[in-house]
Coordinates of C-alpha atoms in Angstrom, one line a residue:
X1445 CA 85.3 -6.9 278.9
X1446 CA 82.6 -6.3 276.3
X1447 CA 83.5 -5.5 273.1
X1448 CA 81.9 -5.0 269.5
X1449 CA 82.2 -7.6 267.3
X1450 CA 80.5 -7.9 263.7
X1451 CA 80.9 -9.8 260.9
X1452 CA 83.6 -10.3 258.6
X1453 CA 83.2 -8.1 255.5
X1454 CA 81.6 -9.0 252.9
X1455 CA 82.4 -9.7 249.2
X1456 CA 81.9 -7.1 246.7
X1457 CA 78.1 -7.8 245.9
X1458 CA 76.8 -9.3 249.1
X1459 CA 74.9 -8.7 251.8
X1460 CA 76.7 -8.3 255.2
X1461 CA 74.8 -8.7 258.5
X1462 CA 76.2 -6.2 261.5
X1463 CA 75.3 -7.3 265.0
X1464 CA 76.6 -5.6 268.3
X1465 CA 78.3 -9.0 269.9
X1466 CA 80.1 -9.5 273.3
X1467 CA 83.6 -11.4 272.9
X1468 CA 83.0 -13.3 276.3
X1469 CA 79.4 -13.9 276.0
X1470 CA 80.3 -15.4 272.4
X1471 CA 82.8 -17.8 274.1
X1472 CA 80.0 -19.0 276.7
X1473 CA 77.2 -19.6 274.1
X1474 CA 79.4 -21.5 272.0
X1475 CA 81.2 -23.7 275.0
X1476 CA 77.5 -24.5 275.8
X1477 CA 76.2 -25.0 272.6
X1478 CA 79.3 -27.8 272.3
X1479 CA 79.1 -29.0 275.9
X1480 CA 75.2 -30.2 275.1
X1481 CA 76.4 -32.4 272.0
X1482 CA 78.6 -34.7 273.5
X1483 CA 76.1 -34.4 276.9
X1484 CA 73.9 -36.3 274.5
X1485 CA 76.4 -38.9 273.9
X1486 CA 77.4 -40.0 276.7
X1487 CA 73.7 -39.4 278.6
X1488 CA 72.5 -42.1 276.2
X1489 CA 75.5 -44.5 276.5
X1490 CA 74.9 -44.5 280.6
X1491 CA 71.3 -45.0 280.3
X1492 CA 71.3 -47.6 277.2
X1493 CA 70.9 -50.4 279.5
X1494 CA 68.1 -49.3 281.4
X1495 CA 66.3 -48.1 278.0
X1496 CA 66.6 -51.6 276.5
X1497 CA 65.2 -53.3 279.6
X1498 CA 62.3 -50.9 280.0
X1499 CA 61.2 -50.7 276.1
X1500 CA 62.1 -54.6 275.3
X1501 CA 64.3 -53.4 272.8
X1502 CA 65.9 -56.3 270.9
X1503 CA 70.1 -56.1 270.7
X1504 CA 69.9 -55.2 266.6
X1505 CA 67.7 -52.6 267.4
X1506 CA 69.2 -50.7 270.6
X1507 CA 72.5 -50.1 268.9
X1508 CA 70.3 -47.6 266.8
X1509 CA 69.7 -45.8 269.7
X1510 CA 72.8 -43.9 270.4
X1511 CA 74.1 -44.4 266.8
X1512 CA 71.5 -42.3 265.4
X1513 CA 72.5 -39.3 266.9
X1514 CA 76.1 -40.0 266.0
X1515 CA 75.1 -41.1 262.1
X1516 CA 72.9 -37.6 261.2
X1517 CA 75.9 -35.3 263.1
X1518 CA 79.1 -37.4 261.4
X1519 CA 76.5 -36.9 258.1
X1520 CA 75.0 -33.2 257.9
X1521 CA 78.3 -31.8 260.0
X1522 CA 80.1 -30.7 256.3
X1523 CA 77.1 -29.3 254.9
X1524 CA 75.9 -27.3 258.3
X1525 CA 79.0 -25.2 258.1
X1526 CA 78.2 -24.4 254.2
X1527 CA 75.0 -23.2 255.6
X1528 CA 75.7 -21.4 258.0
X1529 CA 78.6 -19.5 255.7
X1530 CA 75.1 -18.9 253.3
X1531 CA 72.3 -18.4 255.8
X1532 CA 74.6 -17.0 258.9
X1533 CA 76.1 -18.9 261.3
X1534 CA 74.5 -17.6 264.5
X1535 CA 71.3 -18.4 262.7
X1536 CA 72.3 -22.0 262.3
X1537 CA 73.7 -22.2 265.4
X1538 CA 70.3 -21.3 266.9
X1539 CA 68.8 -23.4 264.8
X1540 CA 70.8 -26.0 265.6
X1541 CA 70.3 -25.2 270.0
X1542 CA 66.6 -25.5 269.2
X1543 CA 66.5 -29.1 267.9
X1544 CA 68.4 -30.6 270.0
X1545 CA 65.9 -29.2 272.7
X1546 CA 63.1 -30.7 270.4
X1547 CA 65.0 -34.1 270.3
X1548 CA 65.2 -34.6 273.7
X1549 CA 61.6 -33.5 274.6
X1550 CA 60.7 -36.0 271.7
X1551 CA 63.1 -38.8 273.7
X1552 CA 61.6 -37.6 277.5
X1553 CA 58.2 -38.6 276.2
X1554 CA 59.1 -41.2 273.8
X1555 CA 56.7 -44.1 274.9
X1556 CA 58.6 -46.4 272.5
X1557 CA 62.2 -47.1 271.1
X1558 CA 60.8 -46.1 267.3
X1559 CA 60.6 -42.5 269.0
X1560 CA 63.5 -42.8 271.4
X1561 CA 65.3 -43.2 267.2
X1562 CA 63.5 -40.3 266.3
X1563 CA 64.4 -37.8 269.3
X1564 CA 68.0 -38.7 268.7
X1565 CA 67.5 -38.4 264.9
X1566 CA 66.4 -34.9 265.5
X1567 CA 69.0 -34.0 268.3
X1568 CA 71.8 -35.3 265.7
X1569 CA 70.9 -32.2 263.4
X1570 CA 71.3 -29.9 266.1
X1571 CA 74.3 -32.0 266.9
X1572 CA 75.3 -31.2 262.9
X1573 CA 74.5 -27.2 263.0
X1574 CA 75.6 -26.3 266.2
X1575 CA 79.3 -27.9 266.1
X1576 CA 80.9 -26.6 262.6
X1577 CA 78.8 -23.3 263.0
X1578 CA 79.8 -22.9 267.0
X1579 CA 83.6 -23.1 265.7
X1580 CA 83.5 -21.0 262.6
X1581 CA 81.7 -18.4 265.0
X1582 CA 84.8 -18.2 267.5
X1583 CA 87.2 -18.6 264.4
X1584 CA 85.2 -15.3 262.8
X1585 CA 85.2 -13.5 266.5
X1586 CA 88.6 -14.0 267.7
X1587 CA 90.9 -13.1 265.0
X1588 CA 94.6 -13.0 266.6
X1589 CA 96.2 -16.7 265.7
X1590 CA 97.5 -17.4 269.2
X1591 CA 93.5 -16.1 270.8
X1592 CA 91.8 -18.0 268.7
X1593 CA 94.0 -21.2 269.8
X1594 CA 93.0 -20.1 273.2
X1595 CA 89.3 -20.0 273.0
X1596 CA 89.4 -23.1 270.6
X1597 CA 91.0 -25.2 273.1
X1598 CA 88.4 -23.5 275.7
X1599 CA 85.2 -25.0 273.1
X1600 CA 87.1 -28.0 272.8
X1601 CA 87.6 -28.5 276.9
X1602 CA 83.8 -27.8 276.6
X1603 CA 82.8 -31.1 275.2
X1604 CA 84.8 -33.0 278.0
X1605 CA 82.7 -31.6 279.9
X1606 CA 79.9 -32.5 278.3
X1607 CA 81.0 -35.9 277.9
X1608 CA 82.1 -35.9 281.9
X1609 CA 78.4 -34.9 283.6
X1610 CA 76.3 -36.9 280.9
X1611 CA 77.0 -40.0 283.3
X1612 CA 76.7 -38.3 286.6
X1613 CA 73.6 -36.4 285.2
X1614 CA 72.3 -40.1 283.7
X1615 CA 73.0 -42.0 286.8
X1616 CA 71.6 -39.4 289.9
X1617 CA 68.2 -39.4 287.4
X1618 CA 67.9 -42.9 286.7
X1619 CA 68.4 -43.6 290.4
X1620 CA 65.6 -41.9 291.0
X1621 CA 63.7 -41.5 288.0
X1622 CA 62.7 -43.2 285.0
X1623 CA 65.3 -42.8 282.3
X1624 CA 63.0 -40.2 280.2
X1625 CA 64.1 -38.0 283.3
X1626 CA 67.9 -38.0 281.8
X1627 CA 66.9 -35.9 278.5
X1628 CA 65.6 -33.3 280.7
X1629 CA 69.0 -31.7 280.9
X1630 CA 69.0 -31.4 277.4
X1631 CA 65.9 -29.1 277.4
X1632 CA 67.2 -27.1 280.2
X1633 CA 70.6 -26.6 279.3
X1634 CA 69.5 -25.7 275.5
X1635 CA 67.1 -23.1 276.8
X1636 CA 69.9 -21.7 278.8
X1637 CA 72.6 -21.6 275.8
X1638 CA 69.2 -19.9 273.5
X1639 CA 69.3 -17.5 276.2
X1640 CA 73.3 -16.4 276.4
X1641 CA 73.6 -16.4 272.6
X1642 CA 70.9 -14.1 272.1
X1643 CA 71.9 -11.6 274.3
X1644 CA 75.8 -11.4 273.2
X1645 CA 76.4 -13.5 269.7
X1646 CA 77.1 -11.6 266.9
X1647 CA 76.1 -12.6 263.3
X1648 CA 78.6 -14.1 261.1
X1649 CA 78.1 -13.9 257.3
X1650 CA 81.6 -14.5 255.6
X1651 CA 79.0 -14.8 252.1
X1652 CA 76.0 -15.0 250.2
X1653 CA 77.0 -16.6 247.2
X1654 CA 75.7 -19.4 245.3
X1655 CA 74.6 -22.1 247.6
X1656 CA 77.1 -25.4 246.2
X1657 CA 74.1 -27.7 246.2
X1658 CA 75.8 -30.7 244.4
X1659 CA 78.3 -30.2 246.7
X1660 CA 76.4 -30.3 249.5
X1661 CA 74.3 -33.3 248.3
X1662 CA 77.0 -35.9 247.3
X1663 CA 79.0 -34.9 250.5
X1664 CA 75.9 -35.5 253.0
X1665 CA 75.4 -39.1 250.8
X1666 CA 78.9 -40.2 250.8
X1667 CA 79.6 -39.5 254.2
X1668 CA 75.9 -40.9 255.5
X1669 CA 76.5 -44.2 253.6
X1670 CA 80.0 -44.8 255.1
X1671 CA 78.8 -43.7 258.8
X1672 CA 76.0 -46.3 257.7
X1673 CA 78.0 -49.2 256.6
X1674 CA 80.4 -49.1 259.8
X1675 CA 77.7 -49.7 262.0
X1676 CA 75.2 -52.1 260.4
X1677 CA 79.1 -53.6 259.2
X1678 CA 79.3 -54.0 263.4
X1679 CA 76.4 -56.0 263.1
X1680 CA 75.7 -58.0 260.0
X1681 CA 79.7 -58.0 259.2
X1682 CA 81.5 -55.1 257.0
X1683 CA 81.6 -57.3 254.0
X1684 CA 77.7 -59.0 254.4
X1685 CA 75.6 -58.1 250.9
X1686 CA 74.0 -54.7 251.6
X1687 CA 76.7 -53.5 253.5
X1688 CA 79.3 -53.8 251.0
X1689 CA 76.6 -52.1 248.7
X1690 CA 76.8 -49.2 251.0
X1691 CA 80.4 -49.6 250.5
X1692 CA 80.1 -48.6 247.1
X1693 CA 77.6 -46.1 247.0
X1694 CA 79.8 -43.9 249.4
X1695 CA 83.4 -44.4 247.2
X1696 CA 80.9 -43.2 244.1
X1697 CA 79.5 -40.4 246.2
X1698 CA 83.1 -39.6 247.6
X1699 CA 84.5 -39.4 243.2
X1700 CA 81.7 -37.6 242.3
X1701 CA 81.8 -34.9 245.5
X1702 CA 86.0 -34.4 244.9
X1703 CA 85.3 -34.1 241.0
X1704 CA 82.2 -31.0 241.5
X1705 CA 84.7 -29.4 244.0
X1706 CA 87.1 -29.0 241.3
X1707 CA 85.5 -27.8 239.3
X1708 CA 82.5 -25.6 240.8
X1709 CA 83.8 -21.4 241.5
X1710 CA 82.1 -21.8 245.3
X1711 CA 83.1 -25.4 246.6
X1712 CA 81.7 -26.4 250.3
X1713 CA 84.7 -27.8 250.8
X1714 CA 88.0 -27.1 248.9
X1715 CA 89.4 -30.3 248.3
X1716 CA 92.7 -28.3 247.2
X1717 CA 93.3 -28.3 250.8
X1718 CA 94.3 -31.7 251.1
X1719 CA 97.5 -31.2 249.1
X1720 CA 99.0 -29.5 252.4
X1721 CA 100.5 -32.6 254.4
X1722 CA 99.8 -30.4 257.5
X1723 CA 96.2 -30.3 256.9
X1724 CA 95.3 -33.6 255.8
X1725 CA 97.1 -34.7 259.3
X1726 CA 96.0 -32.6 261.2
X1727 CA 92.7 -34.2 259.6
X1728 CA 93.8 -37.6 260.4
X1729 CA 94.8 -36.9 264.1
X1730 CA 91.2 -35.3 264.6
X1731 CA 89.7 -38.6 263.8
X1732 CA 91.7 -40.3 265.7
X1733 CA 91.7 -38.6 269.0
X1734 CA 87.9 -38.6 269.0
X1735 CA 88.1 -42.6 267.9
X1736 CA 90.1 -43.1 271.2
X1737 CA 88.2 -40.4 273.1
X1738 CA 85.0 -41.7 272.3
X1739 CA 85.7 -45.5 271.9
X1740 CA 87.6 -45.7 275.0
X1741 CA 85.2 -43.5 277.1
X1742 CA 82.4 -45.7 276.3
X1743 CA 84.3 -49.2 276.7
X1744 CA 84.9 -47.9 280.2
X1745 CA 81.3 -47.1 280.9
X1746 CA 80.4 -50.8 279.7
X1747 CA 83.2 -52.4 281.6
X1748 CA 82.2 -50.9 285.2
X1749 CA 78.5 -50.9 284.3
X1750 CA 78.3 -55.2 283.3
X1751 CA 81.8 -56.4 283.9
X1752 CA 82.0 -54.6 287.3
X1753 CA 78.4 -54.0 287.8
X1754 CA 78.5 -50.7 289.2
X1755 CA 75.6 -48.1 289.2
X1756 CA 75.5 -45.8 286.6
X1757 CA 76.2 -43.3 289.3
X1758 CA 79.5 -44.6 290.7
X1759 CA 80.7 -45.1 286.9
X1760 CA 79.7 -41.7 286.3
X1761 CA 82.0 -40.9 289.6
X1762 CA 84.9 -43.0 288.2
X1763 CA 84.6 -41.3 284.3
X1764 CA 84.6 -38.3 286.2
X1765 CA 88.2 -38.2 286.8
X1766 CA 89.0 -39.0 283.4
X1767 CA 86.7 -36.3 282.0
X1768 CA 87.9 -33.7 285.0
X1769 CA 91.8 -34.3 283.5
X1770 CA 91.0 -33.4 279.9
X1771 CA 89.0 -30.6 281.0
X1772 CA 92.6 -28.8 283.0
X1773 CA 94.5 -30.1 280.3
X1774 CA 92.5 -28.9 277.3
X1775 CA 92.1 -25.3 278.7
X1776 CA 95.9 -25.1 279.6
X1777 CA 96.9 -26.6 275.9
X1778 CA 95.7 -23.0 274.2
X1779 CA 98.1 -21.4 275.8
X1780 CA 101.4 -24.1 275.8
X1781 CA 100.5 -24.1 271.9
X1782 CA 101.7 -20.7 272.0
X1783 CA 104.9 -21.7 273.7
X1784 CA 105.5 -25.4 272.0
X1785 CA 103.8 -25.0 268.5
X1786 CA 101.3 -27.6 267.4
X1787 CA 103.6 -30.7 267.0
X1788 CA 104.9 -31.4 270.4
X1789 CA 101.7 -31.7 272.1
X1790 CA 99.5 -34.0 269.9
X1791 CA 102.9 -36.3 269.3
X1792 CA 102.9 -36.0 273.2
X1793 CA 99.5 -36.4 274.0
X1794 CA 99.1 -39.7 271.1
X1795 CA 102.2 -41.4 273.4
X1796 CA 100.9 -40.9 276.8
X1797 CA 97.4 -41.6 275.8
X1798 CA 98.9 -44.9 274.6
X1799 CA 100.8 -45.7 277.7
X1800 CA 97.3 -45.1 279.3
X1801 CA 95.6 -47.4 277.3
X1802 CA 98.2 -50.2 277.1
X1803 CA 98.0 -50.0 280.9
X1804 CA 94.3 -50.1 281.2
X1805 CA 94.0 -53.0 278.7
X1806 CA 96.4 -54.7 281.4
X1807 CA 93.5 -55.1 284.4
X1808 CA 90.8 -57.4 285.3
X1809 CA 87.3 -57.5 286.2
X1810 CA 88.6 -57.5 289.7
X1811 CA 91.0 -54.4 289.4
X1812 CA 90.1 -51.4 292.3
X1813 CA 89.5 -47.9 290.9
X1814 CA 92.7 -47.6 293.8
X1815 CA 94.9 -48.8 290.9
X1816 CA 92.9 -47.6 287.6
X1817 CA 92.4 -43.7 288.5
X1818 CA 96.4 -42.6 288.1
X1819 CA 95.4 -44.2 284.3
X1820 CA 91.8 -42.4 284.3
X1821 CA 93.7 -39.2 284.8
X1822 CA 96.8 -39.6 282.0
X1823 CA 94.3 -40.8 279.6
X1824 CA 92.3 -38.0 280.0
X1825 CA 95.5 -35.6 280.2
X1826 CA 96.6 -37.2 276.9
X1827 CA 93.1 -36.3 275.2
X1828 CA 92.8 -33.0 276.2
X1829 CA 96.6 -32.5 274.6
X1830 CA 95.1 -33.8 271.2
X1831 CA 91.8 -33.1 270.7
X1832 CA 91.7 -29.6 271.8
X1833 CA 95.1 -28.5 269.8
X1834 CA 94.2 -30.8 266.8
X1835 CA 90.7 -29.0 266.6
X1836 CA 93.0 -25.6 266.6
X1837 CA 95.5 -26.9 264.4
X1838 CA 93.5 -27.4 261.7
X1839 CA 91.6 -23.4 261.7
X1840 CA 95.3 -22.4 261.8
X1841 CA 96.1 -23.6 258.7
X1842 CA 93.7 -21.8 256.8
X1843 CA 93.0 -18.4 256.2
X1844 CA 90.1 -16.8 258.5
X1845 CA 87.7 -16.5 255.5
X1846 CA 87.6 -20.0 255.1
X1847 CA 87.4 -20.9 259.0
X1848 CA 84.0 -22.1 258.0
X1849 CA 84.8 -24.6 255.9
X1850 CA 87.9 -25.8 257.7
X1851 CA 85.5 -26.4 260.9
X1852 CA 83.5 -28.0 258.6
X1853 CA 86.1 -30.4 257.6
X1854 CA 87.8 -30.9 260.9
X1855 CA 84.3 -31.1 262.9
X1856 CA 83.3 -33.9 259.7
X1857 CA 86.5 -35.7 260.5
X1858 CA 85.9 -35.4 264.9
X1859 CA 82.5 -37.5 263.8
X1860 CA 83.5 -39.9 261.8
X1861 CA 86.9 -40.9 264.5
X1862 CA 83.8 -40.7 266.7
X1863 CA 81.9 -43.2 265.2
X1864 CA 85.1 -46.1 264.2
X1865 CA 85.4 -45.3 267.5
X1866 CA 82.2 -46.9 269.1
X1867 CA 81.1 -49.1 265.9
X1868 CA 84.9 -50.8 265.9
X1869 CA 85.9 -51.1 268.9
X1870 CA 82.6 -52.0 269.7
X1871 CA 82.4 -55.0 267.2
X1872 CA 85.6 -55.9 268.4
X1873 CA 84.7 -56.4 272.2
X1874 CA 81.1 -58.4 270.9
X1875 CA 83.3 -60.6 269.1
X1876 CA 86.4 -60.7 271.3
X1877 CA 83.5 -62.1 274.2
X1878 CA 82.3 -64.1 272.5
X1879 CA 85.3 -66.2 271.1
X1880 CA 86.9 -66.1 274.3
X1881 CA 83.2 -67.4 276.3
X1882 CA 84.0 -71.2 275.7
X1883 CA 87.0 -71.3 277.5
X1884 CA 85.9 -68.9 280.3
X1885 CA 83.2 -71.3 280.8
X1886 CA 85.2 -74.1 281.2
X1887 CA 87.5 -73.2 283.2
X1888 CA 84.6 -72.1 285.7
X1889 CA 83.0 -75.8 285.8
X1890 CA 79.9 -74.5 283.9
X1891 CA 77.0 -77.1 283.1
X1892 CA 76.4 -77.5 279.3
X1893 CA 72.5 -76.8 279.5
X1894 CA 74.3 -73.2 281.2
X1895 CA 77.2 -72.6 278.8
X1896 CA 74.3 -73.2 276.2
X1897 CA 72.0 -70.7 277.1
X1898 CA 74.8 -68.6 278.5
X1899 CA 76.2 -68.4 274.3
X1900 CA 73.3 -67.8 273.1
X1901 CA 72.7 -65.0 275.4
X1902 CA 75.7 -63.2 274.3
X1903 CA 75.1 -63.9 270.5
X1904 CA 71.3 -62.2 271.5
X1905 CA 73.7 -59.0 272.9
X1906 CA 72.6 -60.0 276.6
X1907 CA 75.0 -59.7 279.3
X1908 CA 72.7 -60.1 282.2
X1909 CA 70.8 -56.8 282.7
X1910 CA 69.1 -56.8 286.4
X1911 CA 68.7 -60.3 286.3
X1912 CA 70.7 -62.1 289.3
X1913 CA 73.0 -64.7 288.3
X1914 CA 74.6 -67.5 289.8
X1915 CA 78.3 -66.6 290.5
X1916 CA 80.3 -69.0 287.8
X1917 CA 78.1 -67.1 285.8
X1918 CA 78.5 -63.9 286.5
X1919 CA 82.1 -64.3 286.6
X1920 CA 82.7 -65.8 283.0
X1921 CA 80.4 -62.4 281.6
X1922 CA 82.9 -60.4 283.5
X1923 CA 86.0 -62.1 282.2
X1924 CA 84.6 -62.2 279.0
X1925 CA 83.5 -58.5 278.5
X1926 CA 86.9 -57.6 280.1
X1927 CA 88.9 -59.3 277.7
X1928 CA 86.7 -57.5 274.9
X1929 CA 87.7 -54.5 276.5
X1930 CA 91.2 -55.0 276.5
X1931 CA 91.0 -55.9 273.0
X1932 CA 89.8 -52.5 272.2
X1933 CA 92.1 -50.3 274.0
X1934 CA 95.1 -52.3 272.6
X1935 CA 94.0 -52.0 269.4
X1936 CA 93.4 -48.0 270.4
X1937 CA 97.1 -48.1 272.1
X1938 CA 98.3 -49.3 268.4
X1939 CA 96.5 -46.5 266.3
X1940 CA 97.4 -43.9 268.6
X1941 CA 101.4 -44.7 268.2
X1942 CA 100.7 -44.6 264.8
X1943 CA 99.2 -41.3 264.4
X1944 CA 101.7 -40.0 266.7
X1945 CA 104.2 -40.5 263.8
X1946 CA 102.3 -38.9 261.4
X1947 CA 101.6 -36.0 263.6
X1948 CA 105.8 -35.4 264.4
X1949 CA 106.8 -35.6 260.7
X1950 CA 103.8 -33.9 258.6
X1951 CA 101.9 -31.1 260.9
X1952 CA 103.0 -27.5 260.6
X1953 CA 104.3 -26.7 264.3
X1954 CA 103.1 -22.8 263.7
X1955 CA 99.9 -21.2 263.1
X1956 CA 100.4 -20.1 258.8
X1957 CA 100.3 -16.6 258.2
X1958 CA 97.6 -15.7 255.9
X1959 CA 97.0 -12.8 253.7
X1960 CA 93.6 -11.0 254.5

């Protein structure tokens, strides 16, 4: 199965780096490489709570901890694939393997949240070289339209399951071990990926042209300050002083980035691109799958871990199955994309996930997993027939030679879904709880000195950690963070419909035929 694989050729006038490279080996690095990204996400999210009990952490702080990561990848993602067009994208993409591995050795010995911040600072530019650059390198490898759709949706089904063992990893260490144990995996599993793409991964070098350093600059700003404002806006409100400063500083960044990309001979990204309907949907319906995928993945994880108050383990169990149907689906999407086209599975796969959601935001606190998991598994089913073909989608509408930047784009757009998802809907569920808290309160006969100090726990962002509470209590939390739950996935239920339009009347059902 091994075959020689080098680099795309060159420009007159470049350089051109020629390494032997195995086509399966390739796949495997770069499925691991994108597996250990979203680990990192969901790892954190499962062991948040016991982080913030250990470390003291106060609420305005700990949201800090897992949107760091998210803020530096959704940031640097757009200018890592420029980099790695300029420096080589194996290069990068090693470079990118080995910090994460120094993040999470910085987290694993962190003894306090400033360097828990830091670890995950560090581990978000891994996050931001190893996704556009892992992409690009498949895009570069596996030239035939309908492959490349193939192994894209493969990389894609990667980071489900990433996303599905970061709990199960997160809850069998933390009931055992202390929660530095959890970033443990991230060192192994980044040694292991360091290994495989050094013996198979070829170089890819599409150019070594002039770096687009404004560009690059104004890009990283505008998207850091708007990845900024939506979640301090979560916490201080999206229209508070600084905020809305932030605001600004990101539409400026944003004018000034689309007018130097106009007019510079080597753009990072050409903003020509969006005049293609297709494109700039299939942009749209990245972003949103990964708002739902994300979003609702970790409202989930919340609801059984403090409305249910399950183990990190047996929510880990329960995600599982959710995480286990995108997987099958995602892997078999590459190849009924080459049957269907693009359109009829993300249209599809926006609907059902939808129905999922609409149905989840239906049950209580007191729900069994007996009559949540036939949900679990559409919703995951729906994901893996969007995110996996929209990532595909949007390398099909460009020629190969600019597969770089369109994973750059598409990758930019996955981080940014990814963080409305968890800074919205996250607001949304604080809020929802806590306007809904004086009724539950009532209703449950609760003292006033308790409803007092039960409000002003909530406002503080706590929802009872290991403390034992009496059982009106602990019953108005769990209504309450249900109904903030519920909020979310209707509101996720709403967006998704919506996109689903947009996907069935603007995206290109075919990969576009390119002249090389």
């Amino acid at each position: 199965m091994t075959t020689s694989s080098t680099a795309p050729t060159a420009p007159a006038g470049t350089t051109r780096t020629t390494v032997r490279g195995s086509r399966p080996v390739t796949l495997i690095a770069m499925c691991l490489g994108a597996m250990i990204t979203f680990l990192q996400i969901t790892a954190t999210v499962s062991a948040l709570t016991t982080i913030q009990a250990d470390l003291r952490v106060d609420p305005t702080t700990v949201i800090w901890i897992p949107s760091a990561y998210t803020l530096v990848v959704a940031s640097l993602v757009l200018s890592a694939a420029t980099l790695g067009n300029r420096y080589g994208r194996r290069r990068m993409f090693g470079a990118g393997i080995l910090a994460m591995v120094v993040g999470g050795a910085v987290i694993a010995s962190a003894p306090s949240v400033a360097w828990v911040i830091l670890g995950q600072l560090v581990a978000g530019l891994g996050g931001a070289l190893i996704l556009p650059n892992s992409l690009a390198i498949l895009g570069a490898t596996f030239t035939d339209p309908h492959r490349r759709t193939e192994v894209i949706t493969a990389w894609s089904a990667a980071s489900g399951i990433g996303l599905a063992v970061g709990p199960l990893i997160a809850g069998g260490l933390l009931h055992h071990h202390s929660w530095h144990s959890v970033y443990l995996s991230t060192i192994v599993l980044g040694v292991v990926t360091l290994v495989v793409a050094a013996i198979g991964v070829a170089e890819s070098r599409p150019s070594a042209g002039r770096l687009d350093l404004p560009g690059l600059l104004l890009g990283t700003v505008a998207i850091a300050a708007a990845v900024y404002a939506m979640i301090q806006g979560g916490r201080d409100g999206y229209t508070s002083g600084v905020v809305t400063v932030v605001w600004v500083v990101s539409a400026a960044a944003l004018v000034a980035f689309v007018l130097v990309e106009l007019r510079t001979s080597a753009p990072m990204l050409d903003v020509r691109l969006f005049r293609s309907a297709s494109f700039s949907a299939v942009m749209v319906v990245a972003a949103v799958s990964l708002f739902g995928f994300t979003g609702v993945a970790i409202l989930l994880v919340l609801f059984h871990e403090r409305a249910q108050a399950l183990s990190p383990l047996d929510t880990g169990w329960r995600m599982l199955v959710l995480f286990g149907a995108y997987v099958l689906v995602a892997f078999a999407a590459g190849r009924t994309i080459r049957r269907t086209g693009f359109k009829a599975p993300l249209t599809l796969g926006l609907v059902l996930g939808a129905v999922a959601v609409f149905g989840l935001a239906a049950q209580g606190p007191t729900t069994t997993f007996d009559h949540r998991w036939a949900l679990f598994v559409l919703f995951g089913a729906a994901s893996g027939l969007v995110v996996a073909p929209a990532t595909a989608a949007a390398l099909a509408s460009v020629a190969p030679a600019r597969a770089g930047m369109a994973s750059g784009a598409v990758n930019a757009s996955r981080q940014v879904g990814s963080v409305l998802g968890s800074s919205l809907l996250g607001t949304l569920l604080t809020t929802t709880m806590a306007a809904d808290l004086p009724d539950r309160l009532t209703a449950h006969q609760v003292d006033e000195p308790t409803r007092s100090a039960v409000r002003a726990a909530v406002a503080a962002g706590a929802t009872g950690g290991d403390q034992p509470l009496p059982e009106p209590v602990r019953a108005v939390l769990a209504e309450a963070m249900t109904s903030g739950v519920q909020a979310g996935l209707r509101v996720t239920g709403v967006v998704f419909l919506v996109t689903a339009a947009l996907a069935l009347t603007l995206i290109r059902n075919r990969p576009h035929q390119h002249q090389h």
